[in-house]
Coordinates of C-alpha atoms in Angstrom, one line a residue:
Chain I
M1 CA -13.9 -31.3 -1.0
P2 CA -15.0 -27.7 -2.4
V3 CA -15.1 -30.0 -6.6
T4 CA -18.0 -32.3 -7.2
A5 CA -17.3 -35.8 -8.5
E6 CA -19.2 -34.5 -12.3
K7 CA -16.5 -31.6 -12.2
L8 CA -13.6 -33.1 -11.3
K9 CA -14.7 -35.0 -14.2
E10 CA -15.3 -32.7 -17.0
L11 CA -11.8 -32.0 -16.0
E12 CA -10.4 -34.6 -16.4
K13 CA -12.8 -35.1 -19.4
M14 CA -10.4 -31.5 -20.4
A15 CA -6.4 -32.5 -20.4
K16 CA -7.6 -36.0 -22.4
K17 CA -9.5 -33.4 -25.0
L18 CA -6.2 -31.2 -24.4
R19 CA -3.4 -33.8 -25.7
Y20 CA -5.7 -34.2 -28.8
D21 CA -5.7 -31.1 -29.8
I22 CA -1.7 -31.3 -29.3
V23 CA -1.6 -34.2 -31.1
M24 CA -3.4 -32.6 -33.7
M25 CA -2.4 -29.7 -33.5
I26 CA 1.6 -31.4 -34.2
G27 CA -0.1 -33.8 -37.6
T28 CA 2.5 -35.9 -39.1
G29 CA 5.5 -35.1 -41.5
K30 CA 6.5 -32.3 -38.9
P31 CA 8.2 -32.4 -35.2
G32 CA 7.2 -31.1 -32.4
H33 CA 6.6 -30.5 -28.1
L34 CA 5.6 -33.7 -27.6
G35 CA 6.2 -34.6 -24.6
G36 CA 6.8 -32.0 -22.0
S37 CA 3.2 -30.6 -24.0
C38 CA 1.6 -33.3 -22.7
S39 CA 2.5 -34.1 -18.7
I40 CA 2.0 -30.3 -18.5
A41 CA -2.3 -31.5 -20.3
D42 CA -3.7 -32.3 -17.0
L43 CA -1.6 -28.9 -14.5
M44 CA -3.0 -26.9 -17.7
S45 CA -7.1 -29.0 -17.6
V46 CA -7.5 -27.6 -13.2
L47 CA -5.7 -24.2 -13.8
Y48 CA -7.8 -23.1 -16.8
F49 CA -10.7 -25.0 -16.0
Y50 CA -11.0 -24.6 -12.7
K51 CA -8.8 -22.1 -10.9
M52 CA -7.6 -19.0 -12.5
R53 CA -10.0 -16.2 -12.4
I54 CA -10.2 -15.8 -16.6
D55 CA -12.3 -13.3 -19.3
P56 CA -11.2 -15.2 -22.4
K57 CA -13.9 -12.5 -23.8
N58 CA -11.7 -9.6 -22.1
P59 CA -7.7 -11.1 -22.2
K60 CA -6.3 -8.0 -20.9
W61 CA -8.6 -8.1 -17.7
P62 CA -6.5 -6.3 -14.9
D63 CA -7.3 -8.1 -12.0
R64 CA -7.3 -11.2 -14.8
D65 CA -4.8 -14.8 -12.6
R66 CA -1.9 -14.4 -15.0
F67 CA -0.6 -17.8 -16.3
V68 CA 3.1 -18.5 -17.1
I69 CA 4.0 -20.8 -19.4
S70 CA 8.0 -21.2 -18.4
K71 CA 8.8 -23.9 -20.6
G72 CA 7.8 -22.2 -23.2
H73 CA 7.7 -25.1 -25.9
A74 CA 5.0 -27.0 -24.1
V75 CA 3.5 -24.1 -25.1
L76 CA 1.3 -26.6 -27.0
A77 CA -1.0 -27.6 -24.2
Q78 CA -1.7 -24.1 -23.1
Y79 CA -2.5 -24.0 -26.8
A80 CA -5.0 -25.7 -26.7
A81 CA -6.0 -24.4 -23.7
L82 CA -7.1 -21.3 -25.0
A83 CA -8.9 -22.7 -28.4
N84 CA -11.0 -24.2 -26.2
L85 CA -12.3 -21.5 -24.1
G86 CA -12.7 -19.3 -27.1
Y87 CA -9.4 -17.0 -27.3
F88 CA -8.8 -18.0 -30.8
P89 CA -11.2 -19.5 -33.1
M90 CA -10.1 -23.7 -33.2
D91 CA -9.9 -24.5 -36.8
D92 CA -6.6 -22.0 -35.6
L93 CA -4.6 -24.9 -34.4
G94 CA -4.0 -27.1 -37.2
T95 CA -2.0 -23.0 -38.2
L96 CA 0.9 -24.6 -35.9
K97 CA 4.2 -22.8 -36.7
E98 CA 3.3 -22.1 -40.0
L99 CA 4.7 -19.1 -41.5
G100 CA 2.2 -15.9 -40.4
T101 CA 1.0 -18.7 -37.8
K102 CA 0.2 -16.8 -34.5
L103 CA 0.8 -19.8 -33.8
Q104 CA 4.6 -20.1 -33.1
G105 CA 6.9 -22.7 -31.6
H106 CA 7.8 -20.9 -28.6
P107 CA 5.4 -18.2 -27.6
E108 CA 4.5 -14.7 -28.7
M109 CA 2.1 -13.0 -26.9
L110 CA 1.9 -9.8 -29.6
R111 CA 0.1 -12.6 -32.6
M112 CA -1.6 -14.2 -29.4
P113 CA -4.2 -13.4 -27.1
G114 CA -3.8 -14.9 -24.1
L115 CA -0.3 -15.5 -23.3
E116 CA 1.6 -13.3 -20.6
A117 CA 5.0 -13.6 -21.5
N118 CA 7.9 -14.8 -24.5
T119 CA 8.8 -17.8 -23.2
G120 CA 11.5 -20.2 -24.8
S121 CA 14.9 -19.2 -23.3
L122 CA 14.3 -21.6 -20.8
G123 CA 14.8 -19.6 -16.9
Q124 CA 13.3 -16.4 -17.9
G125 CA 9.3 -17.1 -17.0
L126 CA 9.5 -17.4 -12.8
S127 CA 11.7 -13.8 -13.1
V128 CA 8.7 -12.8 -14.6
S129 CA 6.5 -14.4 -12.6
C130 CA 8.0 -12.4 -9.8
G131 CA 6.9 -8.8 -11.4
I132 CA 4.2 -9.6 -12.4
A133 CA 2.7 -10.8 -9.1
L134 CA 5.1 -7.0 -7.4
A135 CA 3.4 -5.3 -9.6
G136 CA 0.2 -6.8 -7.7
K137 CA 1.2 -6.9 -4.6
L138 CA 2.5 -2.4 -5.7
D139 CA -1.2 -1.5 -7.3
K140 CA -3.1 -4.1 -4.0
R141 CA -5.0 -6.5 -6.9
D142 CA -6.2 -9.7 -6.1
Y143 CA -5.1 -11.9 -8.3
R144 CA -2.7 -15.3 -8.8
V145 CA -0.3 -15.3 -10.8
Y146 CA 0.7 -19.5 -12.2
C147 CA 4.5 -20.7 -14.0
I148 CA 5.7 -24.1 -14.6
M149 CA 8.8 -24.5 -15.5
G150 CA 10.4 -27.7 -15.6
D151 CA 12.5 -30.1 -14.3
G152 CA 15.2 -29.3 -17.0
E153 CA 14.6 -25.8 -17.2
I154 CA 16.0 -25.8 -13.7
A155 CA 19.5 -25.9 -14.2
E156 CA 19.4 -22.4 -15.5
G157 CA 20.7 -20.6 -12.6
Q158 CA 18.4 -17.2 -13.5
V159 CA 15.6 -19.3 -11.7
W160 CA 17.3 -19.2 -8.7
E161 CA 17.9 -15.7 -9.1
A162 CA 14.3 -15.7 -9.4
S163 CA 12.5 -17.8 -6.0
M164 CA 14.9 -15.6 -4.0
T165 CA 13.3 -12.5 -5.7
A166 CA 9.7 -14.7 -4.5
S167 CA 10.7 -15.4 -0.7
Y168 CA 12.9 -12.1 -0.4
Y169 CA 9.2 -10.3 -1.9
K170 CA 7.4 -13.1 -0.1
L171 CA 5.6 -13.3 -2.9
D172 CA 2.8 -15.1 -1.9
N173 CA -0.2 -14.3 -4.6
L174 CA 2.6 -16.2 -6.8
V175 CA 2.3 -20.1 -7.6
G176 CA 5.2 -22.8 -9.4
I177 CA 4.8 -25.7 -11.1
L178 CA 7.5 -27.6 -11.3
D179 CA 6.7 -30.3 -13.9
K180 CA 9.2 -33.1 -12.9
N181 CA 8.9 -35.6 -16.0
R182 CA 11.7 -36.5 -16.0
I183 CA 13.0 -36.5 -18.8
Q184 CA 15.0 -33.9 -20.9
A185 CA 15.6 -33.4 -24.6
M186 CA 18.5 -35.4 -24.2
G187 CA 17.9 -38.5 -21.8
P188 CA 16.5 -38.9 -18.3
I189 CA 17.7 -36.3 -16.0
E190 CA 19.1 -38.3 -13.6
K191 CA 21.9 -39.4 -17.0
R192 CA 21.8 -36.6 -17.7
Y193 CA 22.2 -33.8 -15.6
D194 CA 20.6 -34.4 -12.4
T195 CA 18.7 -31.6 -10.9
N196 CA 17.2 -33.2 -7.9
P197 CA 16.1 -32.7 -5.6
H198 CA 13.4 -31.0 -5.5
A199 CA 11.9 -30.4 -3.6
D200 CA 14.3 -29.7 -0.8
K201 CA 16.4 -26.7 -3.1
W202 CA 12.1 -24.7 -3.0
R203 CA 12.1 -25.2 0.4
A204 CA 15.2 -23.8 1.1
F205 CA 15.2 -21.4 -1.0
G206 CA 12.6 -20.2 1.5
W207 CA 9.2 -21.5 -0.2
N208 CA 6.0 -24.0 1.0
V209 CA 5.9 -27.0 -1.1
L210 CA 3.5 -29.1 -1.9
E211 CA 3.9 -32.9 -3.8
I212 CA 1.9 -34.3 -6.0
D213 CA 0.9 -36.5 -8.9
G214 CA 0.4 -33.9 -11.9
H215 CA -1.3 -36.3 -13.1
N216 CA -4.6 -37.1 -10.3
I217 CA -7.0 -34.4 -11.5
E218 CA -8.1 -34.5 -7.7
E219 CA -4.8 -33.8 -6.1
I220 CA -3.7 -30.8 -8.5
V221 CA -7.0 -29.3 -7.6
A222 CA -6.4 -29.7 -3.7
A223 CA -3.0 -28.5 -4.5
F224 CA -4.0 -25.3 -6.1
D225 CA -6.9 -24.5 -3.1
K226 CA -3.9 -24.9 -0.7
A227 CA -1.7 -23.1 -2.6
E228 CA -4.0 -20.4 -2.4
Q229 CA -4.3 -20.2 2.0
V230 CA -0.8 -19.2 2.4
K231 CA 0.5 -15.8 3.1
G232 CA 3.9 -14.5 3.2
K233 CA 6.3 -17.2 0.9
P234 CA 5.2 -19.0 -2.0
T235 CA 3.9 -22.1 -3.3
M236 CA 5.7 -24.6 -5.3
I237 CA 4.0 -27.0 -6.5
V238 CA 6.5 -30.1 -7.3
A239 CA 4.3 -32.0 -9.9
N240 CA 5.4 -35.9 -10.9
T241 CA 4.4 -36.1 -14.5
V242 CA 4.8 -38.7 -16.7
K243 CA 7.0 -37.6 -21.0
S244 CA 4.0 -37.3 -23.5
K245 CA 2.2 -38.7 -20.9
G246 CA -1.5 -40.9 -22.0
V247 CA 0.3 -41.8 -25.4
P248 CA 1.6 -44.8 -24.7
F249 CA 4.3 -45.1 -27.6
A250 CA 5.9 -41.9 -26.7
E251 CA 5.7 -41.6 -22.2
N252 CA 9.4 -42.6 -21.1
K253 CA 11.1 -41.8 -23.6
A254 CA 13.3 -37.9 -25.0
Q255 CA 13.0 -38.1 -28.7
F256 CA 9.3 -37.2 -28.1
H257 CA 10.8 -34.0 -26.3
H258 CA 10.6 -32.4 -30.0
G259 CA 9.9 -35.6 -32.2
M260 CA 7.5 -36.7 -35.3
M261 CA 5.2 -39.2 -35.0
T262 CA 4.7 -41.7 -38.4
Q263 CA 1.6 -42.1 -40.1
E264 CA 0.3 -44.4 -38.4
Q265 CA 1.4 -43.0 -34.9
Y266 CA -0.4 -40.9 -35.6
D267 CA -3.6 -42.2 -36.0
T268 CA -3.2 -44.3 -32.6
A269 CA -2.5 -41.2 -30.7
R270 CA -5.5 -39.9 -32.0
E271 CA -8.1 -43.1 -31.6
L272 CA -6.5 -42.6 -28.2
F273 CA -8.3 -39.8 -27.1
V274 CA -11.2 -39.7 -29.2
D275 CA -15.0 -39.9 -27.0
Chain B
M1 CA 32.4 25.5 -19.1
N2 CA 29.3 24.4 -16.5
K3 CA 29.9 20.7 -16.1
Q4 CA 26.7 18.2 -14.8
N5 CA 27.2 14.3 -13.6
C6 CA 24.8 12.6 -15.7
R7 CA 24.5 10.2 -13.3
A8 CA 23.4 12.9 -10.9
V9 CA 21.3 14.9 -13.5
Y10 CA 19.8 10.8 -14.0
G11 CA 18.5 10.5 -10.9
K12 CA 16.6 13.5 -9.8
T13 CA 15.2 13.2 -12.5
L14 CA 14.1 10.1 -12.5
V15 CA 12.8 11.3 -8.8
E16 CA 10.8 14.1 -10.0
L17 CA 9.8 12.2 -12.5
G18 CA 8.0 9.7 -10.8
M19 CA 6.6 12.2 -8.1
K20 CA 3.7 12.9 -11.3
D21 CA 3.8 9.3 -12.5
E22 CA 3.3 6.3 -10.5
R23 CA 3.5 3.3 -12.7
I24 CA 7.5 4.2 -12.5
V25 CA 9.7 1.5 -10.4
A26 CA 13.3 1.4 -10.3
L27 CA 15.3 -1.8 -10.3
D28 CA 18.8 -1.9 -8.9
A29 CA 21.4 -5.0 -8.4
D30 CA 23.5 -4.1 -5.1
L31 CA 25.1 -0.6 -7.3
C32 CA 22.9 2.4 -6.6
K33 CA 24.4 4.3 -5.2
S34 CA 26.3 4.7 -8.4
T35 CA 23.3 4.5 -10.6
M36 CA 22.5 7.1 -8.7
T37 CA 18.8 5.3 -8.9
C38 CA 19.1 5.4 -4.5
L39 CA 17.3 8.9 -5.1
F40 CA 14.5 7.4 -6.4
E41 CA 15.0 4.5 -2.6
E42 CA 15.0 7.4 -0.9
A43 CA 12.0 9.0 -2.3
F44 CA 10.1 5.9 -3.2
P45 CA 11.1 3.0 -1.3
D46 CA 8.1 1.1 -1.8
R47 CA 9.0 1.7 -6.0
H48 CA 12.5 1.0 -5.2
F49 CA 13.2 -1.9 -6.0
E50 CA 17.3 -3.7 -4.8
M51 CA 17.4 -7.9 -6.6
G52 CA 20.1 -8.8 -5.2
I53 CA 23.4 -8.7 -7.7
G54 CA 21.2 -10.7 -9.9
E55 CA 21.6 -8.5 -13.9
Q56 CA 19.0 -11.1 -15.2
N57 CA 16.1 -11.9 -13.6
M58 CA 16.3 -8.9 -13.0
V59 CA 15.7 -7.2 -16.5
S60 CA 12.9 -10.4 -16.2
V61 CA 11.4 -9.1 -13.4
A62 CA 11.0 -5.4 -14.8
A63 CA 9.5 -7.6 -18.1
G64 CA 6.7 -8.8 -16.0
L65 CA 6.2 -6.0 -14.0
A66 CA 6.1 -3.9 -17.5
L67 CA 3.4 -6.0 -18.4
S68 CA 1.3 -5.4 -14.9
G69 CA 1.0 -0.8 -16.3
K70 CA 4.2 -0.3 -15.1
V71 CA 7.3 1.5 -16.1
P72 CA 10.4 -0.9 -14.9
F73 CA 13.6 1.4 -15.3
V74 CA 16.7 -1.0 -14.9
N75 CA 20.3 -0.4 -13.1
S76 CA 23.7 -0.6 -13.3
F77 CA 27.0 -0.9 -15.4
A78 CA 26.3 -1.1 -18.9
V79 CA 28.6 -4.3 -19.1
F80 CA 26.3 -5.5 -16.3
S81 CA 22.3 -4.5 -17.6
A82 CA 23.6 -4.6 -21.1
G83 CA 26.1 -7.6 -21.0
R84 CA 25.0 -10.0 -19.0
P85 CA 21.5 -9.9 -20.0
Y86 CA 21.3 -9.4 -23.0
D87 CA 19.4 -12.9 -23.1
Q88 CA 16.9 -11.9 -21.7
I89 CA 17.0 -8.0 -22.8
R90 CA 15.7 -10.2 -25.9
V91 CA 13.0 -12.3 -24.9
S92 CA 11.7 -11.1 -22.4
V93 CA 11.5 -7.9 -23.4
C94 CA 12.3 -7.0 -27.2
I95 CA 10.5 -9.7 -29.2
G96 CA 7.6 -8.5 -27.0
E97 CA 7.7 -5.6 -27.2
V98 CA 7.4 -4.8 -23.3
N99 CA 7.8 -1.4 -21.9
V100 CA 11.6 -1.8 -20.0
K101 CA 13.9 0.9 -19.6
I102 CA 17.5 -0.2 -19.7
V103 CA 20.5 2.2 -18.3
G104 CA 23.7 1.5 -18.8
S105 CA 25.3 3.6 -16.0
S106 CA 29.0 4.0 -15.6
A107 CA 29.9 3.4 -20.2
G108 CA 32.4 4.0 -22.5
L109 CA 35.4 4.1 -20.8
S110 CA 33.9 6.2 -18.0
D111 CA 34.6 4.0 -15.4
F112 CA 38.2 4.7 -15.5
G113 CA 39.7 2.3 -12.9
D114 CA 38.1 -1.1 -12.9
G115 CA 39.3 -2.3 -16.2
A116 CA 37.5 -4.0 -19.5
T117 CA 35.3 -5.8 -17.2
H118 CA 33.3 -3.1 -16.3
Q119 CA 33.9 -0.5 -19.5
S120 CA 31.1 -1.3 -21.7
I121 CA 32.8 -0.6 -25.1
D122 CA 29.9 -3.2 -26.6
D123 CA 26.3 -2.3 -24.9
I124 CA 25.8 0.5 -28.3
A125 CA 26.3 -2.7 -30.6
I126 CA 24.4 -5.3 -28.8
M127 CA 21.7 -2.8 -28.0
R128 CA 21.3 -1.3 -31.0
V129 CA 21.1 -5.2 -32.6
L130 CA 18.5 -5.8 -30.7
P131 CA 14.8 -4.9 -32.6
N132 CA 12.8 -3.3 -31.2
M133 CA 15.7 -1.4 -29.5
V134 CA 15.5 2.2 -29.2
V135 CA 19.0 3.4 -27.5
L136 CA 20.5 6.6 -26.4
S137 CA 23.2 8.6 -25.7
P138 CA 23.2 11.3 -24.7
A139 CA 25.9 14.5 -24.9
D140 CA 25.5 16.1 -21.4
G141 CA 23.3 16.2 -18.6
I142 CA 20.9 19.3 -20.1
E143 CA 20.1 15.4 -22.5
T144 CA 19.5 13.4 -19.8
A145 CA 17.2 15.7 -18.4
K146 CA 15.2 15.4 -21.2
M147 CA 15.7 11.5 -22.4
V148 CA 14.7 10.5 -19.4
K149 CA 11.3 11.6 -19.4
A150 CA 11.4 10.5 -23.3
M151 CA 11.9 7.3 -21.9
V152 CA 9.3 7.6 -19.5
D153 CA 6.6 8.7 -21.9
H154 CA 7.7 6.2 -25.1
D155 CA 6.1 3.3 -24.4
G156 CA 8.5 0.2 -25.7
P157 CA 11.8 -0.9 -25.0
M158 CA 14.7 1.2 -24.3
Y159 CA 18.4 1.7 -24.0
I160 CA 20.2 4.4 -22.5
R161 CA 24.3 4.5 -21.9
I162 CA 24.2 7.2 -19.0
L163 CA 28.4 7.9 -17.9
R164 CA 29.8 8.3 -15.0
N165 CA 31.5 11.3 -15.5
D166 CA 30.8 15.0 -15.1
V167 CA 30.8 16.8 -18.7
P168 CA 30.6 19.6 -19.9
D169 CA 27.0 21.5 -21.2
V170 CA 27.2 21.1 -24.9
T171 CA 23.0 20.7 -26.1
D172 CA 21.0 24.0 -26.4
P173 CA 18.1 23.8 -23.4
K174 CA 16.0 24.8 -24.8
T175 CA 16.1 23.0 -28.3
E176 CA 13.1 19.8 -28.2
F177 CA 14.5 16.3 -27.5
K178 CA 13.3 13.4 -30.2
I179 CA 13.6 9.8 -30.6
G180 CA 16.1 9.6 -33.6
V181 CA 16.9 13.0 -34.9
P182 CA 20.7 14.0 -35.1
T183 CA 20.9 17.6 -34.0
V184 CA 23.7 20.5 -34.9
I185 CA 26.1 20.9 -32.4
R186 CA 28.1 23.7 -34.2
D187 CA 27.7 24.4 -38.3
G188 CA 29.9 24.0 -40.7
K189 CA 30.6 23.7 -44.5
D190 CA 33.9 21.4 -45.1
I191 CA 33.4 18.2 -43.0
T192 CA 29.9 16.7 -41.0
V193 CA 31.4 15.0 -37.6
F194 CA 28.9 13.1 -36.0
A195 CA 29.3 12.2 -33.0
H196 CA 27.4 10.6 -29.3
G197 CA 28.4 11.2 -25.4
Y198 CA 30.9 13.5 -24.2
M199 CA 32.3 12.1 -28.1
V200 CA 30.2 15.3 -28.7
Y201 CA 32.5 17.9 -26.4
K202 CA 35.9 16.8 -28.4
A203 CA 34.5 17.2 -31.9
L204 CA 33.8 20.9 -30.6
L205 CA 36.8 21.2 -29.6
A206 CA 38.7 19.8 -33.0
A207 CA 36.1 22.2 -34.8
D208 CA 37.8 24.9 -32.5
I209 CA 41.3 24.1 -33.6
L210 CA 40.9 23.5 -37.4
E211 CA 38.9 27.0 -37.9
K212 CA 42.1 28.0 -37.4
E213 CA 43.3 26.1 -40.1
G214 CA 40.5 26.9 -41.9
V215 CA 38.7 24.3 -41.8
S216 CA 34.7 24.4 -41.0
L217 CA 33.0 21.2 -38.8
K218 CA 29.2 20.6 -38.7
V219 CA 29.9 19.0 -35.6
V220 CA 26.1 17.0 -34.8
N221 CA 25.5 15.2 -32.0
V222 CA 23.5 11.3 -32.7
S223 CA 22.5 11.0 -28.9
T224 CA 19.5 8.8 -30.6
L225 CA 21.9 5.9 -32.2
K226 CA 18.8 4.1 -33.0
P227 CA 16.3 4.4 -34.9
I228 CA 18.5 7.4 -36.8
D229 CA 17.0 9.5 -39.0
E230 CA 18.8 8.3 -42.4
D231 CA 17.1 12.0 -44.7
V232 CA 18.1 14.3 -41.7
V233 CA 21.4 13.1 -41.6
K234 CA 22.0 12.6 -45.4
E235 CA 21.7 16.2 -45.8
L236 CA 23.8 17.0 -43.3
C237 CA 25.8 15.1 -45.3
A238 CA 25.4 17.3 -48.6
G239 CA 28.2 19.7 -49.8
A240 CA 30.5 17.7 -47.5
K241 CA 34.5 17.4 -48.3
G242 CA 34.0 13.9 -45.9
I243 CA 32.4 13.3 -43.3
V244 CA 34.4 11.7 -39.2
T245 CA 32.5 9.4 -36.9
V246 CA 33.4 10.4 -32.7
E247 CA 32.3 7.3 -30.5
E248 CA 34.0 5.8 -27.3
N249 CA 32.7 1.6 -28.2
S250 CA 34.2 0.4 -30.3
I251 CA 34.9 0.8 -33.7
I252 CA 32.2 -2.7 -34.6
G253 CA 28.6 -1.8 -34.2
G254 CA 28.1 2.2 -33.5
L255 CA 28.0 5.5 -35.8
A256 CA 30.5 4.6 -37.0
N257 CA 28.6 1.0 -38.2
A258 CA 25.0 3.3 -38.3
I259 CA 26.3 6.3 -40.7
A260 CA 28.1 3.4 -43.1
M261 CA 25.4 2.8 -43.4
I262 CA 22.8 5.1 -43.8
M263 CA 25.4 6.8 -46.4
R264 CA 26.5 3.6 -49.1
G265 CA 26.4 4.3 -51.9
S266 CA 27.8 7.7 -51.3
A267 CA 31.6 9.5 -52.4
I268 CA 31.7 11.5 -49.6
P269 CA 35.2 9.9 -47.8
M270 CA 34.1 9.0 -44.6
E271 CA 36.7 7.8 -40.8
A272 CA 36.3 6.7 -37.9
V273 CA 37.6 7.6 -34.3
A274 CA 36.4 5.1 -31.8
V275 CA 37.8 2.1 -30.0
K276 CA 39.6 -0.2 -32.1
D277 CA 38.9 -3.9 -31.2
V278 CA 40.4 -4.4 -28.0
F279 CA 38.7 -4.2 -24.8
G280 CA 39.7 -1.1 -22.0
Q281 CA 42.3 -1.8 -19.3
S282 CA 42.7 0.2 -16.2
A283 CA 44.0 3.6 -15.8
L284 CA 43.6 6.2 -12.9
D285 CA 41.9 9.0 -15.2
W286 CA 39.5 8.7 -17.7
E287 CA 41.2 11.3 -20.1
E288 CA 44.3 9.3 -20.1
L289 CA 41.8 6.5 -21.2
L290 CA 40.6 8.4 -23.9
V291 CA 44.2 9.6 -25.6
H292 CA 45.5 5.7 -24.9
Y293 CA 42.7 5.0 -27.2
G294 CA 42.2 7.6 -28.9
L295 CA 39.5 9.3 -28.6
T296 CA 41.1 12.6 -28.8
E297 CA 40.3 16.2 -30.4
K298 CA 44.4 15.5 -31.4
E299 CA 42.9 12.3 -33.3
I300 CA 39.1 13.8 -34.8
V301 CA 42.1 16.1 -36.0
A302 CA 44.3 13.3 -38.3
A303 CA 40.4 11.6 -39.4
V304 CA 39.6 15.2 -40.6
K305 CA 42.2 15.5 -42.3
K306 CA 42.8 12.4 -44.0
V307 CA 39.3 12.5 -45.6
L308 CA 40.5 15.8 -46.8
K309 CA 43.5 14.8 -48.9

C-alpha cells in the first residue's frame, strides 16, 4: 500500500471540506447542482490531492496531468478543489453564478484558472480528453488525462464515439471515471432511461474496466494507481456513488440534482461538514 | 481563364504548411480523398487522424488537440463538419476560443449529385452566428492558399468553406489576404456588388454584360463573412446607386444579411441574389443547379436593373 493511513485520513477530510464548500457555494435562495457535485467529492479529493501531477502556481504547465469534468454541472466540486489548492482565493467561492464571476454555472476555462475545457453540454468531455491524450502521445509527454462522466450523461452518443477513439488509438494515458450515482435530473436512471449495464459496455468498447465504491478513499486510490499500470488501452473506473452523498436530506433525491436548500436545510448541511 | 480546384489547393497548401509547422494536424471522418487531406495523411501519417464516421467526436477531439498546442484542421463536407457537430463547435470550440479550424468541403451546391442532405445552404449562417468564429469563403484557388496560411497564423476558431469543383482564378496573387477586409476585384461606379466564393466570378460575368449596356459594376470579394470591416463596406458603397449581394447559400444569415446590417439606414437600394429559403436537390451538373436556384450572371443583371429602377 503506497498510501499511509494518515494520507487516507487527510483525503477523507478533504472530501468533507469539498462538500462543505459545495454547500456554502450554493447557499440559500438559489438552486445549485448539489447532488452530482457531492457524489464526486471523494473522487475529486483523491485526484487533486493525491493522484494528479499539478502545480497550482503554474496552471498551464505543459506536463501537468489534466482533469476534464465532462459532467460540467458538477463543477462545484472542482471549484472547491481548485480553491483549496490555491488556484484562486477561497473567498471567490461565494460568487457562484453571480454576474461577471469566474465561477460560472458550467465551467469556462477562459474565466477560471485550472479548468482544461469548456463543458456543460453533456457528452463532449471524453472527446476533448481523447484529443489531449492524443497530443500527449504525439509530443511524447507523460502527462495523464482524467475525465469524469455521469451515468445519465452516457446516453449521449458522442460518448461512445469517443470511447472508440480512445481504444482505437490505444490511449492508455486516459482514465475515464463514471460517476454512477444512479439518478439523472428527472429521476432514477433505472426508471427514466436505463444506461446499464456499464462495465460490460466499456469492456466491449475496448476499455480496461475497474469497479469501485466511489466513496471509499482507499479503493479510489488503488483504482487510480492500478490504471497507471495498464498499457495499450484506456481505463474506465466505474465508481458506484450516491447522489448528494454526505447530505442525508438530499441523498438519492433527484430534486437535488439542481435543487434549492431552505435555510434550515442549509444550516443542517453546513453543520454536517464543520470540523 | 485559368481554373483551379480549391480542394486540391487546400490539400496541397496544408502539406506545405505542415512541413514548416509541426503543430498542424488534420482530422477526417472517412472522407479524406474528397477533402484532399489524403495528401496530408500521406506526408504526415502520425499527424493525421482518421476519426471514423463521427463528426461530433472529431470536433471535440480537435478541441483537445488544440488545447494541447496543436493546430487541428477538422475536415468533412460542410454539412457534416459545420452542421452535424454544431453544438460541439459551440461548446468545445467557440465559447473557449479554442484554436480549431473547421473545413467545410464540398460546400454550397457544389456537391451537385448528392442532393439536399449534402448541399450546405446553411453553413455560412450557422457559423456566422457563433461568437468568436471567423468565417471564410475563398473566391478561387489563389485565395484558398492564402487563407489556409492565414488560418494557421490566426489563433482562434475558424471556418473555411471549400467548393468541390474547379473555379476560375479571379483574385490577384499579389494582393495580401487580410481577415475581414473585402477587396475590390473590378472597379466601377454605378452599382456595388458584394459576392463570395464562386459567385465573385458570376458577378464579373454580369459586369461584362452590363458594361455593354453602359452600367458600371464595382465587384467586391467579401471572402471573410465574419468579421467584416464595416468602414470598408461603407466606403465601397459611397456614391453607388445600388447594392447587390450574391452568394451560394441561403438568403438568411449570409452576406445579404451582413451587408444590409452594415448599410442599415442608408438610402441606397439593395437586392440579394441567393438561395431562397429552400433546400437543394440532385442534378447532373453544378451549373445546372446554380441556374435552377437563380445563382447566375443573368439573375445578377436582373437584380442590378431592379435597384436601378
